[in-house]
Short mmCIF file of C-alpha atoms in Angstrom, two decimals:
data_model
loop_
_atom_site.label_atom_id
_atom_site.label_comp_id
_atom_site.label_asym_id
_atom_site.label_seq_id
_atom_site.Cartn_x
_atom_site.Cartn_y
_atom_site.Cartn_z
CA MET A 1 82.53 70.27 89.08
CA TYR A 2 82.04 71.48 85.54
CA GLY A 3 84.49 73.35 83.35
CA ARG A 4 85.46 74.40 79.87
CA THR A 5 87.97 76.57 78.10
CA ALA A 6 87.27 79.79 76.25
CA THR A 7 89.27 82.17 74.12
CA ILE A 8 89.26 85.90 74.80
CA THR A 9 88.11 87.67 71.68
CA ASN A 10 87.82 91.34 72.55
CA ALA A 11 90.59 93.66 71.39
CA GLU A 12 92.13 94.52 74.74
CA GLY A 13 91.52 91.26 76.58
CA LEU A 14 90.05 91.13 80.07
CA HIS A 15 91.01 94.69 80.95
CA ALA A 16 89.23 96.75 83.58
CA ARG A 17 85.71 97.10 82.22
CA PRO A 18 85.39 93.59 80.78
CA ALA A 19 86.83 92.20 84.02
CA ALA A 20 84.18 94.10 85.98
CA GLN A 21 81.49 92.73 83.66
CA PHE A 22 82.90 89.23 84.04
CA ALA A 23 82.84 89.42 87.86
CA LYS A 24 79.34 90.90 87.83
CA CYS A 25 78.13 88.05 85.64
CA ALA A 26 79.82 85.48 87.92
CA LYS A 27 78.10 86.90 90.99
CA GLN A 28 74.72 86.04 89.52
CA PHE A 29 75.47 82.39 90.23
CA THR A 30 75.74 80.64 93.56
CA SER A 31 78.46 78.21 92.44
CA LYS A 32 82.08 78.73 93.39
CA ILE A 33 83.71 79.72 90.11
CA THR A 34 87.40 79.74 89.28
CA VAL A 35 89.02 81.21 86.21
CA SER A 36 92.53 80.19 85.23
CA LYS A 37 95.13 81.19 82.69
CA GLY A 38 98.27 79.10 82.61
CA ASP A 39 99.31 78.37 86.17
CA ARG A 40 97.43 81.33 87.65
CA SER A 41 93.92 81.03 89.03
CA ALA A 42 91.48 83.58 90.41
CA ASP A 43 88.05 83.78 91.94
CA ALA A 44 85.78 84.64 89.02
CA LYS A 45 83.78 86.95 91.29
CA SER A 46 86.83 89.09 92.06
CA VAL A 47 87.64 91.91 89.65
CA LEU A 48 91.08 92.27 91.21
CA GLY A 49 91.74 88.55 90.78
CA ILE A 50 90.65 88.55 87.15
CA LEU A 51 92.87 91.53 86.34
CA THR A 52 95.94 89.80 87.76
CA LEU A 53 95.53 87.00 85.20
CA ALA A 54 96.54 89.51 82.48
CA ALA A 55 94.38 87.69 79.95
CA ASN A 56 94.96 89.38 76.61
CA ARG A 57 93.17 88.97 73.31
CA GLY A 58 93.62 85.41 72.08
CA SER A 59 94.38 84.03 75.54
CA GLU A 60 92.81 80.72 76.40
CA ILE A 61 91.29 80.65 79.86
CA SER A 62 89.72 77.84 81.82
CA ILE A 63 86.48 78.42 83.66
CA SER A 64 85.36 75.87 86.23
CA ALA A 65 82.48 75.94 88.65
CA GLU A 66 81.18 73.83 91.48
CA GLY A 67 77.63 74.15 92.76
CA GLU A 68 73.97 73.95 91.86
CA ASP A 69 74.20 76.20 88.82
CA GLU A 70 77.71 75.25 87.68
CA GLU A 71 76.89 74.46 84.06
CA LYS A 72 74.87 77.63 83.55
CA ALA A 73 77.61 79.69 85.19
CA VAL A 74 80.39 78.32 83.03
CA ALA A 75 78.32 78.67 79.86
CA ALA A 76 77.41 82.28 80.62
CA LEU A 77 80.97 83.30 81.39
CA ALA A 78 82.44 81.49 78.40
CA ASP A 79 79.90 83.17 76.14
CA LEU A 80 80.72 86.53 77.69
CA VAL A 81 84.46 86.38 77.05
CA SER A 82 83.95 85.00 73.59
CA GLY A 83 81.56 87.72 72.57
CA VAL A 84 82.34 90.69 74.77
CA GLU A 85 82.98 93.91 72.89
CA SER A 86 86.04 96.03 73.59
CA ALA A 87 85.06 99.03 75.68
CA GLU A 88 88.02 101.17 74.67
CA MET B 1 73.20 100.62 104.65
CA LYS B 2 76.84 101.17 103.64
CA LYS B 3 78.41 104.50 102.88
CA PHE B 4 81.87 104.87 101.38
CA VAL B 5 84.00 107.98 101.80
CA ILE B 6 87.22 108.46 99.86
CA ALA B 7 89.43 110.99 101.62
CA ALA B 8 92.83 112.08 100.41
CA HIS B 9 95.24 114.93 99.88
CA GLY B 10 94.50 117.15 96.88
CA HIS B 11 92.14 115.96 94.15
CA PHE B 12 93.03 112.27 94.44
CA ALA B 13 89.58 111.36 95.83
CA ASP B 14 87.58 112.93 93.01
CA GLY B 15 90.04 111.54 90.48
CA ILE B 16 89.90 107.94 91.62
CA LEU B 17 86.10 108.12 91.87
CA SER B 18 86.00 109.36 88.28
CA SER B 19 88.11 106.36 87.23
CA LEU B 20 85.90 103.98 89.18
CA ARG B 21 82.77 105.33 87.50
CA MET B 22 84.40 104.92 84.11
CA ILE B 23 84.73 101.20 84.85
CA LEU B 24 81.62 100.39 86.88
CA GLY B 25 79.23 103.04 85.59
CA THR B 26 76.98 105.08 87.85
CA ILE B 27 77.57 104.34 91.52
CA ASP B 28 75.70 105.78 94.47
CA GLY B 29 76.72 105.95 98.10
CA ILE B 30 80.29 107.19 97.64
CA GLU B 31 81.42 110.61 98.82
CA THR B 32 84.80 112.28 98.49
CA MET B 33 86.90 114.59 100.63
CA ASN B 34 89.54 116.55 98.73
CA ALA B 35 91.66 117.56 101.68
CA PHE B 36 93.67 120.79 101.80
CA VAL B 37 92.54 121.92 98.36
CA ASP B 38 91.02 125.07 99.87
CA GLU B 39 93.22 127.32 101.99
CA ASP B 40 90.73 127.36 104.86
CA PHE B 41 90.28 123.59 104.91
CA ASP B 42 89.90 122.37 108.49
CA ILE B 43 90.81 118.68 108.65
CA ALA B 44 89.46 118.09 112.16
CA ALA B 45 86.11 119.74 111.46
CA SER B 46 85.76 118.12 108.02
CA VAL B 47 86.45 114.64 109.35
CA ARG B 48 84.17 115.16 112.36
CA ASP B 49 81.32 116.36 110.12
CA CYS B 50 81.92 113.47 107.74
CA VAL B 51 81.79 110.83 110.47
CA GLN B 52 78.86 112.39 112.29
CA SER B 53 76.83 112.63 109.08
CA VAL B 54 76.41 108.85 109.18
CA LYS B 55 74.19 107.17 111.76
CA GLU B 56 76.03 104.62 113.88
CA SER B 57 73.47 102.03 112.81
CA ASP B 58 74.77 102.46 109.24
CA GLU B 59 78.17 101.27 108.12
CA LEU B 60 80.77 103.87 107.25
CA ILE B 61 83.76 102.72 105.23
CA VAL B 62 86.47 105.36 104.91
CA LEU B 63 89.22 104.91 102.36
CA THR B 64 92.29 107.13 102.61
CA ASP B 65 95.34 107.66 100.45
CA MET B 66 98.05 106.66 102.91
CA PHE B 67 98.66 105.35 106.37
CA GLY B 68 100.47 107.90 108.48
CA GLY B 69 99.19 110.87 106.48
CA SER B 70 97.28 113.66 108.17
CA VAL B 71 93.98 112.67 106.57
CA ASN B 72 94.20 109.09 107.76
CA ASN B 73 95.51 110.21 111.15
CA GLU B 74 92.42 112.33 111.69
CA PHE B 75 90.08 109.50 110.76
CA MET B 76 92.03 107.23 113.14
CA ARG B 77 90.50 109.17 116.04
CA TYR B 78 87.17 107.49 115.32
CA ILE B 79 88.40 103.89 115.40
CA GLY B 80 86.14 102.05 117.81
CA ARG B 81 83.00 103.80 116.66
CA ARG B 82 80.29 101.30 115.86
CA ASN B 83 80.15 100.16 112.22
CA TYR B 84 83.16 102.29 111.32
CA HIS B 85 85.87 100.88 109.06
CA LEU B 86 89.03 102.71 108.00
CA ILE B 87 91.29 101.50 105.20
CA ALA B 88 94.53 103.31 104.33
CA GLY B 89 96.52 103.17 101.11
CA ILE B 90 93.85 102.55 98.51
CA ASN B 91 94.44 102.24 94.81
CA LEU B 92 92.00 101.72 91.92
CA PRO B 93 91.99 97.88 91.98
CA ILE B 94 91.31 97.87 95.73
CA LEU B 95 88.53 100.44 95.39
CA LEU B 96 87.07 98.51 92.46
CA GLU B 97 87.04 95.27 94.41
CA LEU B 98 85.52 96.83 97.53
CA VAL B 99 82.73 98.61 95.71
CA ALA B 100 81.98 95.65 93.44
CA ASN B 101 81.55 93.49 96.59
CA ARG B 102 79.69 96.04 98.67
CA ASP B 103 76.76 93.67 99.25
CA ALA B 104 78.98 91.15 101.06
CA ASP B 105 79.66 91.14 104.79
CA THR B 106 81.78 94.24 105.35
CA LYS B 107 84.57 92.69 107.42
CA ASP B 108 84.89 89.74 105.01
CA MET B 109 84.82 92.13 102.04
CA ILE B 110 87.62 94.26 103.44
CA GLU B 111 89.83 91.43 104.65
CA GLY B 112 89.38 89.45 101.42
CA THR B 113 90.25 92.47 99.29
CA LEU B 114 93.33 93.44 101.28
CA CYS B 115 94.53 89.84 101.30
CA SER B 116 94.77 89.84 97.51
CA ALA B 117 95.66 93.53 97.10
CA GLY B 118 99.37 92.85 96.78
CA ASP B 119 98.76 91.13 93.45
CA SER B 120 97.60 94.43 92.00
CA LEU B 121 101.09 95.87 92.42
CA GLN B 122 103.42 94.52 89.78
CA TYR B 123 106.91 95.35 88.58
CA CYS B 124 105.91 94.74 84.98
CA ASN B 125 109.48 94.34 83.70
CA ALA B 126 109.97 91.37 86.00
CA ALA B 127 106.52 89.97 85.24
CA PHE B 128 107.23 90.21 81.50
CA ALA B 129 110.58 88.43 81.95
CA ARG B 130 108.81 85.59 83.80
CA PHE B 131 106.21 85.41 81.04
CA ARG B 132 108.91 85.11 78.37
CA ALA B 133 110.79 82.46 80.35
CA ASP B 134 107.59 80.41 80.77
CA ALA B 135 106.81 80.73 77.05
CA ALA B 136 110.35 79.54 76.18
CA ASP B 137 109.96 76.54 78.51
CA ASP B 138 106.62 75.64 76.92
CA ALA B 139 108.15 75.85 73.43
CA GLN B 140 110.81 73.32 74.39
CA LEU B 141 108.26 70.74 75.55
#
């Protein structure tokens, strides 16, 4: 199991299009990946799950993964939310 | 091969597909049926042609606006056809989740999506009140 926290930096947070990008990125990895905000957790490969976290700009999320590519998965997703541009 | 059909009253189908494309970009393999928009629309013939246009060896996933509506009722006649899946009561999060996971096993994809679909419906006033209460609790710690 590997995990780290990341801060959402884009203007609107993990809204629809960034959430879709996030899930698409997560699906590139075989590890089971969980993303959490506060006491809510979601499957990182589920757009619907990510949206229900309501992660706004400045939110701190935790990304954890378990599997062969866990470190790469967490690093890629953390980089994505830290650098993703607002699409609106 | 999987084919999705969104079928609904009025222009709902084209509208929700437009929204989906705004989020996911270009998507192939999704057709729409805008039922009863034209005066001479024949629901039975349209649904029959829609279903028969897909080979039974291919998977057909039909998404309708509401259970109990005439569109869904007509598609219900084909339940039992091989590789035919009918889902009623779609919204944008459900459609988004289904299409984004289209490469997964179809039954797992549908059941997994519908299991978490309730979370996409929120009374935001109540959710905001919970958020404020949690924030106040955290501030006291």
